[in-house]
mmCIF file of C-alpha atoms in Angstrom:
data_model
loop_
_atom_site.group_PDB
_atom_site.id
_atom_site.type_symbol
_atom_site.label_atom_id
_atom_site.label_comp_id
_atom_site.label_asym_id
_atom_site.label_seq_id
_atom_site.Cartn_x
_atom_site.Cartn_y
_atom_site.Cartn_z
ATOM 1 C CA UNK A 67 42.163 16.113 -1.637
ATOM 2 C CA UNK A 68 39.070 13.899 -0.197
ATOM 3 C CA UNK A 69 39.719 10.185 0.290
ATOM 4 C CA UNK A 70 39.115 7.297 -2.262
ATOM 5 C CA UNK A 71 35.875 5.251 -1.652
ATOM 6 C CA UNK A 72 36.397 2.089 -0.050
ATOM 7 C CA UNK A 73 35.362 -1.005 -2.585
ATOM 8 C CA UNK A 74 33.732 -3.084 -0.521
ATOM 9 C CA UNK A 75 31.549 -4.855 -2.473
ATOM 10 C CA UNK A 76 31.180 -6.100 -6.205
ATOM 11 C CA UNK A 77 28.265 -8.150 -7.224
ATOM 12 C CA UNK A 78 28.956 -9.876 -10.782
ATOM 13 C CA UNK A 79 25.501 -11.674 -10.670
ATOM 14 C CA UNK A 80 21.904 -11.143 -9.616
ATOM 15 C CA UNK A 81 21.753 -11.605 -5.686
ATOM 16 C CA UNK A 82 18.482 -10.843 -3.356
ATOM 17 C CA UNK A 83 18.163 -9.194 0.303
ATOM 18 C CA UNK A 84 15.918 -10.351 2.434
ATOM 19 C CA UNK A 85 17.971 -9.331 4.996
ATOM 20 C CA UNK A 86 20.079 -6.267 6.402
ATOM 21 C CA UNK A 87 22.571 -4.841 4.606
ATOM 22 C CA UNK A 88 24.803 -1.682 6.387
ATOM 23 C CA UNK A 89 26.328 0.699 4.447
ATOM 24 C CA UNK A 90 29.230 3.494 6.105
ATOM 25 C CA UNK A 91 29.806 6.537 4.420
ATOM 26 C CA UNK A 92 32.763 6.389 2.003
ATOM 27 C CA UNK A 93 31.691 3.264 0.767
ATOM 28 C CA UNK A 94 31.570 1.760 -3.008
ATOM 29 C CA UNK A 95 29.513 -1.208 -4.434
ATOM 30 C CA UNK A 96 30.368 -2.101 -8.112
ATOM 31 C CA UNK A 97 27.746 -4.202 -9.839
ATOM 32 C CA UNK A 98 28.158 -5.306 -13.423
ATOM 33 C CA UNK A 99 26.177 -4.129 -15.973
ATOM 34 C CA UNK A 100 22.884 -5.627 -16.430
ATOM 35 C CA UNK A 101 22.890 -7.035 -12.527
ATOM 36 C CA UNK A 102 21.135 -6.082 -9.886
ATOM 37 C CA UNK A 103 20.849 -6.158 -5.870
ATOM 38 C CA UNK A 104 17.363 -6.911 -5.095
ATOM 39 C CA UNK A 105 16.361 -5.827 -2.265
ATOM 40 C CA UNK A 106 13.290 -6.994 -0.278
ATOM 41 C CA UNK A 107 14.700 -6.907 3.432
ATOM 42 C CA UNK A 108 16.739 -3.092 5.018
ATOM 43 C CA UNK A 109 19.230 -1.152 3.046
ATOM 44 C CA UNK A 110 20.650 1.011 6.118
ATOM 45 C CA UNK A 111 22.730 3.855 5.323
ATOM 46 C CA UNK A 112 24.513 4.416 8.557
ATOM 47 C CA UNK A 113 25.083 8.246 9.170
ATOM 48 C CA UNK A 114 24.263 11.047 11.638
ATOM 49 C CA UNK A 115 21.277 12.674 10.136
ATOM 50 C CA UNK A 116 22.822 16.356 11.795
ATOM 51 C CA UNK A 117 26.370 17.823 11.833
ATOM 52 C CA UNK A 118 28.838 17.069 9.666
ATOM 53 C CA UNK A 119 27.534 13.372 8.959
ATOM 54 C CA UNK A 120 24.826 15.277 6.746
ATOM 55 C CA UNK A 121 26.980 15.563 3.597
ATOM 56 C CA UNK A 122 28.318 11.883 3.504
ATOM 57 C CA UNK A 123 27.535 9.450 0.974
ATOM 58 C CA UNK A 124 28.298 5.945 -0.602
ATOM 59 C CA UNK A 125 28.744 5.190 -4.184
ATOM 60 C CA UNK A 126 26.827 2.812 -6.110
ATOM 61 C CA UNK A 127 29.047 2.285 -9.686
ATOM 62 C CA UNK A 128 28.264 0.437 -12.297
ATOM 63 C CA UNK A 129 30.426 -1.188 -15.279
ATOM 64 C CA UNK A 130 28.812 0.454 -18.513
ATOM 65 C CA UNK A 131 27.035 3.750 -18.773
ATOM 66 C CA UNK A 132 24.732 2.814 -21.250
ATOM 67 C CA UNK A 133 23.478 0.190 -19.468
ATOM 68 C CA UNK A 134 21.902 0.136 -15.789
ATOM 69 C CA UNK A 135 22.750 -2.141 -13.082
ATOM 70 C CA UNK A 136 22.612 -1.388 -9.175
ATOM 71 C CA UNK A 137 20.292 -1.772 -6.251
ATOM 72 C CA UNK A 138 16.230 -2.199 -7.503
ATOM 73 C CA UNK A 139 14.140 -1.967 -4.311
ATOM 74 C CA UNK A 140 11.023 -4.426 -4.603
ATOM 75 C CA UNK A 141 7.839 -3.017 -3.050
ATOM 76 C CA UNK A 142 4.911 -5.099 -1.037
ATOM 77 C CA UNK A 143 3.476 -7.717 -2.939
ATOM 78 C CA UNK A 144 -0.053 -9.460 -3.190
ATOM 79 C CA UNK A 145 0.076 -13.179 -4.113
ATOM 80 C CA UNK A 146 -2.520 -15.959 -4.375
ATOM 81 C CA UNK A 147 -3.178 -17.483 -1.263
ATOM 82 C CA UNK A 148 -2.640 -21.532 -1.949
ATOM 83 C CA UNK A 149 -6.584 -22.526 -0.867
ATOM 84 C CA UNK A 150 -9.904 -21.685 0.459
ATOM 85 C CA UNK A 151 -11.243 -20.253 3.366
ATOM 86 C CA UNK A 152 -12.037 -23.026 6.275
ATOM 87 C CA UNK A 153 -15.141 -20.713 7.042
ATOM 88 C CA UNK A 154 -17.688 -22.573 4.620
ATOM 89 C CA UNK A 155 -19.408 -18.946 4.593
ATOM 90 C CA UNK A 156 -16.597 -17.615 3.601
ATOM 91 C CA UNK A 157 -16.000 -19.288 0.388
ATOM 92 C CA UNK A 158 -17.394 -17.682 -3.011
ATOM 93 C CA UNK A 159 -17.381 -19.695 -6.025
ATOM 94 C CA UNK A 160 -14.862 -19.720 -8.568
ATOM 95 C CA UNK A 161 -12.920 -16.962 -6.586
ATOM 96 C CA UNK A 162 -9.462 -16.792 -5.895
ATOM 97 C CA UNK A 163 -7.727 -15.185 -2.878
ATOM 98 C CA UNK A 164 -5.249 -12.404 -3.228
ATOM 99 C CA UNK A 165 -3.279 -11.143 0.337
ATOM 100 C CA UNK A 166 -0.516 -9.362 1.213
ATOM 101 C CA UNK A 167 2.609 -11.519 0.481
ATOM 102 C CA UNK A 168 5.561 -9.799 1.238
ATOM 103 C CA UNK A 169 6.593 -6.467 2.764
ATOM 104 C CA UNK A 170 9.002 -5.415 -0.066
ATOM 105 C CA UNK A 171 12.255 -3.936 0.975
ATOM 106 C CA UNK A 172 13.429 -0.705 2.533
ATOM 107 C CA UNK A 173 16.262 1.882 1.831
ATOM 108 C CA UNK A 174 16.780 4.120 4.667
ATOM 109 C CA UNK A 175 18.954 6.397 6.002
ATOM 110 C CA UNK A 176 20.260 5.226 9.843
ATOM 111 C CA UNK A 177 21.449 7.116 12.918
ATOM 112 C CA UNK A 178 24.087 4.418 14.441
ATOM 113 C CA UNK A 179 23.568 6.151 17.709
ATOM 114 C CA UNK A 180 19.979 7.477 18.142
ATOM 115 C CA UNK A 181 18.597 4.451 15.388
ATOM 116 C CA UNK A 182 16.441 7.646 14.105
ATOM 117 C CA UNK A 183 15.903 6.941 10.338
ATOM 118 C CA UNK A 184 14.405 8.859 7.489
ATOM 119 C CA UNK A 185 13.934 7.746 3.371
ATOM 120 C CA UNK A 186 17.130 7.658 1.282
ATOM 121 C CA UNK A 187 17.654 10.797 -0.316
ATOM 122 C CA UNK A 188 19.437 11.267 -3.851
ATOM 123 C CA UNK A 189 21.500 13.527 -1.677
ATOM 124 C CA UNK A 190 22.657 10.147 0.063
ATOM 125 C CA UNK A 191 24.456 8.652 -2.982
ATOM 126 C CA UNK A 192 26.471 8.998 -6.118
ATOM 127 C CA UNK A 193 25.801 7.146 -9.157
ATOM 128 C CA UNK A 194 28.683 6.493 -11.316
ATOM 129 C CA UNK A 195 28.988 4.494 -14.880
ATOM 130 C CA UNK A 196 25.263 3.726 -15.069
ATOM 131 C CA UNK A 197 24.969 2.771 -11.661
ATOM 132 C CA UNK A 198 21.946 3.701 -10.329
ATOM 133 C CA UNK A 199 18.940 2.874 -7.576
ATOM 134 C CA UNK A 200 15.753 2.422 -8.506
ATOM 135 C CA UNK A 201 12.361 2.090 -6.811
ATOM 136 C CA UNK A 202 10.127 -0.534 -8.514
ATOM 137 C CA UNK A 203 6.212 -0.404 -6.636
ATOM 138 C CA UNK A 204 4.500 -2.835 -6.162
ATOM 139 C CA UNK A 205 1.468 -2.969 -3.700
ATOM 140 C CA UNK A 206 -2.415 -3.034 -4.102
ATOM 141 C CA UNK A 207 -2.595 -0.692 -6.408
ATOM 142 C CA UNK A 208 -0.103 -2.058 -8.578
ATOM 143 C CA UNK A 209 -1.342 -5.515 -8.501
ATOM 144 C CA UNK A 210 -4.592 -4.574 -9.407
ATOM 145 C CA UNK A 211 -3.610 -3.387 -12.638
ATOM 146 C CA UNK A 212 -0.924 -5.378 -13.556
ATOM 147 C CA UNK A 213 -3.307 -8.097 -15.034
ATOM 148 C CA UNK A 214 -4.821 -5.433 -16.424
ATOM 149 C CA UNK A 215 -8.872 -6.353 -16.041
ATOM 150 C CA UNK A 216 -8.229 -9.753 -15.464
ATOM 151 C CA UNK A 217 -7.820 -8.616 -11.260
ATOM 152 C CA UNK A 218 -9.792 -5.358 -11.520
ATOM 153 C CA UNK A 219 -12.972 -7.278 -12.799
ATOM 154 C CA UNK A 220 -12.641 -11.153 -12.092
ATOM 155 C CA UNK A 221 -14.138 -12.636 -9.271
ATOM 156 C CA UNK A 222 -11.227 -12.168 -6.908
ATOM 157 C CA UNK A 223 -11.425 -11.797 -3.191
ATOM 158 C CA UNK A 224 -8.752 -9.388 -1.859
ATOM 159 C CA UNK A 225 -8.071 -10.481 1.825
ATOM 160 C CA UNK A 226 -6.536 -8.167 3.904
ATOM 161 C CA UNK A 227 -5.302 -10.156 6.409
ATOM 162 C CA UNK A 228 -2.176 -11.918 6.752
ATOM 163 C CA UNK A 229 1.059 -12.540 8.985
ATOM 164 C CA UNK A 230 2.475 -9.170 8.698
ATOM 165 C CA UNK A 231 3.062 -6.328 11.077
ATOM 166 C CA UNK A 232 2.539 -3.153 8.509
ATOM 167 C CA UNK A 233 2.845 0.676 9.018
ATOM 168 C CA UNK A 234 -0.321 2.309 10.891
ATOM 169 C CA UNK A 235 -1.764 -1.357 9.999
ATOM 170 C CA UNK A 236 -2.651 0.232 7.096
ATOM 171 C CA UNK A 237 -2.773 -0.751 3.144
ATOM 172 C CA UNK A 238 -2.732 1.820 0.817
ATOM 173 C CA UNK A 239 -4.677 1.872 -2.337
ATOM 174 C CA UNK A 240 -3.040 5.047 -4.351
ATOM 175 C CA UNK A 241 -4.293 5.905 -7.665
ATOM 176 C CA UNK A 242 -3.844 9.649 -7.810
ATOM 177 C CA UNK A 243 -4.597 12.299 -10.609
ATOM 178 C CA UNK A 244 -0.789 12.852 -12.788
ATOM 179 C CA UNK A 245 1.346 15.572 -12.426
ATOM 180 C CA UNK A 246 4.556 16.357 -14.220
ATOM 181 C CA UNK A 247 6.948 13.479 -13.001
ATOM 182 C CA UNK A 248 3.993 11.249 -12.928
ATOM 183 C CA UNK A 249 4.545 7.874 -11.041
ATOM 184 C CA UNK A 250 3.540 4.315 -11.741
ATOM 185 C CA UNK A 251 0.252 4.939 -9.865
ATOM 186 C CA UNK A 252 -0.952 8.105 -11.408
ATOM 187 C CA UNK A 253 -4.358 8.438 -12.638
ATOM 188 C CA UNK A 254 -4.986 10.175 -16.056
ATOM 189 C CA UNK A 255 -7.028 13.583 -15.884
ATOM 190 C CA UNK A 256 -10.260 12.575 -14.825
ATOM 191 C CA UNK A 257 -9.605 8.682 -15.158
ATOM 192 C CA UNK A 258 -11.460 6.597 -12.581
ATOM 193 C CA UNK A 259 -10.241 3.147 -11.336
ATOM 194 C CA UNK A 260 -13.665 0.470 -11.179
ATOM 195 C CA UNK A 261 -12.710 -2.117 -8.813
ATOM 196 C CA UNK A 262 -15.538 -5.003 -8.401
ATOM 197 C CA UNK A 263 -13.175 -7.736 -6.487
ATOM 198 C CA UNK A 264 -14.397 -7.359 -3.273
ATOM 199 C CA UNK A 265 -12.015 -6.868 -0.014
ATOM 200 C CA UNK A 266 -12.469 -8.880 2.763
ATOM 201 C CA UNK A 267 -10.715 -8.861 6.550
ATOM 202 C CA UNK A 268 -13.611 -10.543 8.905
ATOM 203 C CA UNK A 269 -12.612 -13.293 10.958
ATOM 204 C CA UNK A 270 -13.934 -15.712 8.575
ATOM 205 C CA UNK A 271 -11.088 -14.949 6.173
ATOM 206 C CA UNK A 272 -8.754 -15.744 9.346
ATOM 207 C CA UNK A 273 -7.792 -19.515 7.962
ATOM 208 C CA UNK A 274 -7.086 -21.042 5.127
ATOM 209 C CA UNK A 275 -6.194 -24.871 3.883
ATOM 210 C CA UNK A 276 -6.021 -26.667 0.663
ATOM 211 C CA UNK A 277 -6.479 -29.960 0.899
ATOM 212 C CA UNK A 278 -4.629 -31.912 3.717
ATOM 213 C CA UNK A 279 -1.832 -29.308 3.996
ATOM 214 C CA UNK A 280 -1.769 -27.925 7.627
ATOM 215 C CA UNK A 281 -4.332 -24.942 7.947
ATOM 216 C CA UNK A 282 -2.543 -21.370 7.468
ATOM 217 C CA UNK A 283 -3.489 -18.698 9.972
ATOM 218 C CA UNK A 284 -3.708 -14.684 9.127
ATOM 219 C CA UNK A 285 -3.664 -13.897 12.621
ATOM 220 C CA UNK A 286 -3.592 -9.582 11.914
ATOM 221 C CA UNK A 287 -6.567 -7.801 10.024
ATOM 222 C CA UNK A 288 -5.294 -4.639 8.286
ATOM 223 C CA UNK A 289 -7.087 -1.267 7.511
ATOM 224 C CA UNK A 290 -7.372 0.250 4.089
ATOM 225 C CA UNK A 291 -6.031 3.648 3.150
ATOM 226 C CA UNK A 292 -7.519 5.534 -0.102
ATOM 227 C CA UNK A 293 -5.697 7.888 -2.206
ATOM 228 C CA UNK A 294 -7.213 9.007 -5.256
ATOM 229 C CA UNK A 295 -10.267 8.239 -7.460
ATOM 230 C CA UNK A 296 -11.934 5.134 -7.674
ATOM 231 C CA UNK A 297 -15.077 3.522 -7.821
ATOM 232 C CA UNK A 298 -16.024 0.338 -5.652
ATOM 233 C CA UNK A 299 -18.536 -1.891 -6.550
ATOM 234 C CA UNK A 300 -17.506 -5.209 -5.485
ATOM 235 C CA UNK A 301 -19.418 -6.491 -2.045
ATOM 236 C CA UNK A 302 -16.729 -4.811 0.717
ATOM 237 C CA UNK A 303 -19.972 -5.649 3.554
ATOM 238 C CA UNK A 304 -17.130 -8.269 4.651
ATOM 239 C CA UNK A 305 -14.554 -5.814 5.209
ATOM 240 C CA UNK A 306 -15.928 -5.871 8.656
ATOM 241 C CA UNK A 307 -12.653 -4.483 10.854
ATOM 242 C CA UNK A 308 -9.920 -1.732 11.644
ATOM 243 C CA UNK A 309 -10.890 1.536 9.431
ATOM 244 C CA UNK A 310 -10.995 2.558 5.951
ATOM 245 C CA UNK A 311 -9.736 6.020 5.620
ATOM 246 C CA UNK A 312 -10.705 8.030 2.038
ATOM 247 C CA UNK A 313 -6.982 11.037 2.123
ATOM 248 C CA UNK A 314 -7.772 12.649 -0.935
ATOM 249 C CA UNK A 315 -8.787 12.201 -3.994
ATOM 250 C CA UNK A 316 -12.814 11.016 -4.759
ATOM 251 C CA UNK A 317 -14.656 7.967 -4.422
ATOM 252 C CA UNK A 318 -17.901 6.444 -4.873
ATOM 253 C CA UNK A 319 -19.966 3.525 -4.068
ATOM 254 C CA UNK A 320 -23.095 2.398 -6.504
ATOM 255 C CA UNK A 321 -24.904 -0.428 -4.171
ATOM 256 C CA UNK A 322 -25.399 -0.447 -0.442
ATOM 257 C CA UNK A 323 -23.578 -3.459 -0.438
ATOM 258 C CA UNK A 324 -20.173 -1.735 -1.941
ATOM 259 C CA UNK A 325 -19.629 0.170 0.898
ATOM 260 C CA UNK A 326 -17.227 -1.059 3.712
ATOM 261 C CA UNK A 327 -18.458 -3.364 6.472
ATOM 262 C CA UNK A 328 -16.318 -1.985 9.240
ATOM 263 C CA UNK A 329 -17.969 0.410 11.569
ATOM 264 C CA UNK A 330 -14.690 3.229 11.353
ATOM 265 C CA UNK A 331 -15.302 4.821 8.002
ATOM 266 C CA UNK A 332 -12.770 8.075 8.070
ATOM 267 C CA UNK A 333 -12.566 10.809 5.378
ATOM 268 C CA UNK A 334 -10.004 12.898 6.230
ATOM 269 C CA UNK A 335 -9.387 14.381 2.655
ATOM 270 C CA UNK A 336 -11.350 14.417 -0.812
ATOM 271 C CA UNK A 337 -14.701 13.500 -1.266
ATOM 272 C CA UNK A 338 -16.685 10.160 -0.918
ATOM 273 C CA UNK A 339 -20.023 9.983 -3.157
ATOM 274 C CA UNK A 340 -22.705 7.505 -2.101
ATOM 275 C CA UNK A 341 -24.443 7.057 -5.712
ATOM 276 C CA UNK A 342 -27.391 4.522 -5.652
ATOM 277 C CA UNK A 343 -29.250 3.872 -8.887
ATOM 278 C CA UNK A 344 -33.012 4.756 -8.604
ATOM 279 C CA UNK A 345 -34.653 1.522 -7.281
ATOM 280 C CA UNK A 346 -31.654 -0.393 -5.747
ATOM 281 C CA UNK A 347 -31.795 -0.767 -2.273
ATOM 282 C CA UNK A 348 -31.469 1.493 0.234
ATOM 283 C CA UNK A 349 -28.220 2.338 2.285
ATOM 284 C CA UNK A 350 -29.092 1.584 5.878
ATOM 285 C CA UNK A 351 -25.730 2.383 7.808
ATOM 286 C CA UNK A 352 -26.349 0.575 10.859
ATOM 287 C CA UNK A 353 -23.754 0.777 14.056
ATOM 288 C CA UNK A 354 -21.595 2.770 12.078
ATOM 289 C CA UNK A 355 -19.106 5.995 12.829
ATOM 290 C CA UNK A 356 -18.070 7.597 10.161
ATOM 291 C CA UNK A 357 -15.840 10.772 10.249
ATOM 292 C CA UNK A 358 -15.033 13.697 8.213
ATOM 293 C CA UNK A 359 -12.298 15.158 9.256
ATOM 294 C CA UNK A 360 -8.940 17.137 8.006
ATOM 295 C CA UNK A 361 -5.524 16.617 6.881
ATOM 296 C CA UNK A 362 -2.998 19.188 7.045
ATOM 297 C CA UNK A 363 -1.618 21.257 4.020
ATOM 298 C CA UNK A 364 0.993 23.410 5.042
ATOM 299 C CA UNK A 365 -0.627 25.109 8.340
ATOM 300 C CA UNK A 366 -3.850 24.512 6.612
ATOM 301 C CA UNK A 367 -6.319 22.165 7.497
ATOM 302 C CA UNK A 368 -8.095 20.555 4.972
ATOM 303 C CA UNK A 369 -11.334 18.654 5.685
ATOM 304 C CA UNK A 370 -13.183 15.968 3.530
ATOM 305 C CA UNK A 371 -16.465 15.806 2.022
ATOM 306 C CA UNK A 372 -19.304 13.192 2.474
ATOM 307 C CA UNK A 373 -21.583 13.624 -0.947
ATOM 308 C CA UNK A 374 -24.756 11.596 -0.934
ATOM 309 C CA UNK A 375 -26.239 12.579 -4.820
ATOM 310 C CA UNK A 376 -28.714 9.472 -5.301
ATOM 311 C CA UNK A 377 -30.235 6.935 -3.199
ATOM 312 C CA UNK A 378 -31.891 6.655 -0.260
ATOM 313 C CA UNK A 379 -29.181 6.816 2.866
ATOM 314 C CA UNK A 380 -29.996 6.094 6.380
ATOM 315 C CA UNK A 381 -28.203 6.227 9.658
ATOM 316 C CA UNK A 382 -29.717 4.254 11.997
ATOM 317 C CA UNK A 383 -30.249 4.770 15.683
ATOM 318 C CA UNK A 384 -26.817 3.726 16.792
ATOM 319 C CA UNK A 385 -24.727 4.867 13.707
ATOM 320 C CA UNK A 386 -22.974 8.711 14.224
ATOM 321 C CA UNK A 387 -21.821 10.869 11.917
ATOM 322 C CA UNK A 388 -19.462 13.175 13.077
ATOM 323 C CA UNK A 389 -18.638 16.423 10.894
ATOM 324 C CA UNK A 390 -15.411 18.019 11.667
ATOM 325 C CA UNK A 391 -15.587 16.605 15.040
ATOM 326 C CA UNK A 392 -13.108 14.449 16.720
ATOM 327 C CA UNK A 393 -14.403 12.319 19.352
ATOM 328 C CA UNK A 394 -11.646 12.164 21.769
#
């Protein structure tokens, strides 16, 4: 005959995790319609991820079916950063700066006695009476185009720096082509993303102060992961740390100065077209490693292209290129 979920919780107005919340199987929140749990902290759903544990879920019921209410999981977010760079060399005119703000929350599924995890499954839950979860992105890509052009093209400085310890210290910059089920950051057929704010994570984006407030310090430099098809053409020579890795997708850079300061430049999927217009100046890639390398599909490795289709591109004497080879 089963047992009756255990109500454990019901939430009759908007409330926000930035904490931990642990759910048990057999467990039932009720939220009201039209309210939500936001969640920017951990979700845990505490199971066995083998066995019998595999089955077990929790219930997430809401109060009109018409009308959704539940758990909305918030994703990273970029925010202004309240001054200017204390590097005087750092500072660009009329710019703003944009950095990583806040981690957004997780939903997991949790082992109570190996702490494995994995991502929440709809497998993991029932929804009842328009009860529901729902996923809303947010991230680089996201905030790029949520103004619309007034990010993509104003004289914005993205800094990828800040106070938070992120996956693979890694950002990801997903614009990918749409498939059926397309998600918030799928690209039309064909549709290229232009972004001219340049990205920044040199040590002279390290502190910030605005007036006499205390000085702020982004004490971790992040690396930039590309998914998808974009063009750069902001100045990225300041972008001077960690890697940028190009996984799939195709991307190109129109000026020398476009292309990423830091000296690992990875392309492990997709191509990466350097473009220059007949009489800009040449690409001198100077100290640089760049690699083009594979990601798996299936058993199947799948490498990367470097294009170069205009311009004049040169690799200087301590720069290496390394094609299908992984230095070790």
């Amino acid at each position: 005959t089963g047992t009756m979920a255990a109500d454990v919780m019901d939430v009759q107005q908007d409330i926000q995790n930035d904490g931990t919340i642990n759910i048990n199987p057999g467990m039932n929140i009720t939220v009201t319609e039209g309210k939500w749990i936001i969640n920017k902290g951990t979700i845990n759903f505490m199971k066995t991820l083998t066995g019998d544990g595999s089955g077990a879920q929790f219930n997430i019921t809401g109060t009109n079916d018409g009308s959704p209410s539940g758990i909305v999981n918030r994703g990273p977010e970029f925010a202004a950063i309240n001054g200017a760079p204390t590097e005087e060399a750092a500072q660009t005119d009329g710019a703003m700066y944009f950095n990583l703000d806040n981690l957004g929350g997780t939903i997991q599924v949790k082992d109570p006695t190996t702490k494995e995890s994995r991502a929440l499954s709809e497998d993991d839950y029932e929804c009842n009476d328009g009860g529901t979860i729902q996923m809303k992105n947010g991230g680089l890509y996201n905030f790029l185009r949520k103004g619309g052009d007034s990010h993509v093209n104003a004289n914005n400085v993205i800094v990828l720096r800040g106070t938070h310890s992120v996956s693979n210290n890694m950002i990801l910059l997903d614009h990918t082509k749409a498939e059926d089920g397309a998600s918030p950051t799928s690209a039309n057929e064909g549709e290229v993303l232009d972004i001219r704010n340049p990205f920044v994570n040199s040590d002279d984006y390290k502190s910030f102060k605005n007036g006499n407030n205390p000085q702020v310090v982004y004490d971790k430099s992040y690396g930039l992961g590309v998914n998808g098809y974009f063009k750069f053409s902001g100045i990225n020579t300041n972008f001077d740390q960690g890697k940028v890795e190009f996984m799939d997708g195709s991307s190109e850079f129109n000026s020398a100065n476009s292309i990423f300061g830091t000296n690992d430049l990875t392309i492990s999927g997709g191509n990466v077209n350097i473009n220059i217009s007949e009489g800009d100046p040449a690409v001198v890639l100077s100290g640089r490693t760049i690699n083009v390398t594979s990601h798996k599909v299936g058993d199947e490795d799948v490498y990367g292209c470097l294009v170069v289709t205009n311009g004049n591109v040169t690799l200087d004497k301590d720069s290496i290129l390394n094609l299908g080879y992984n230095p070790q």
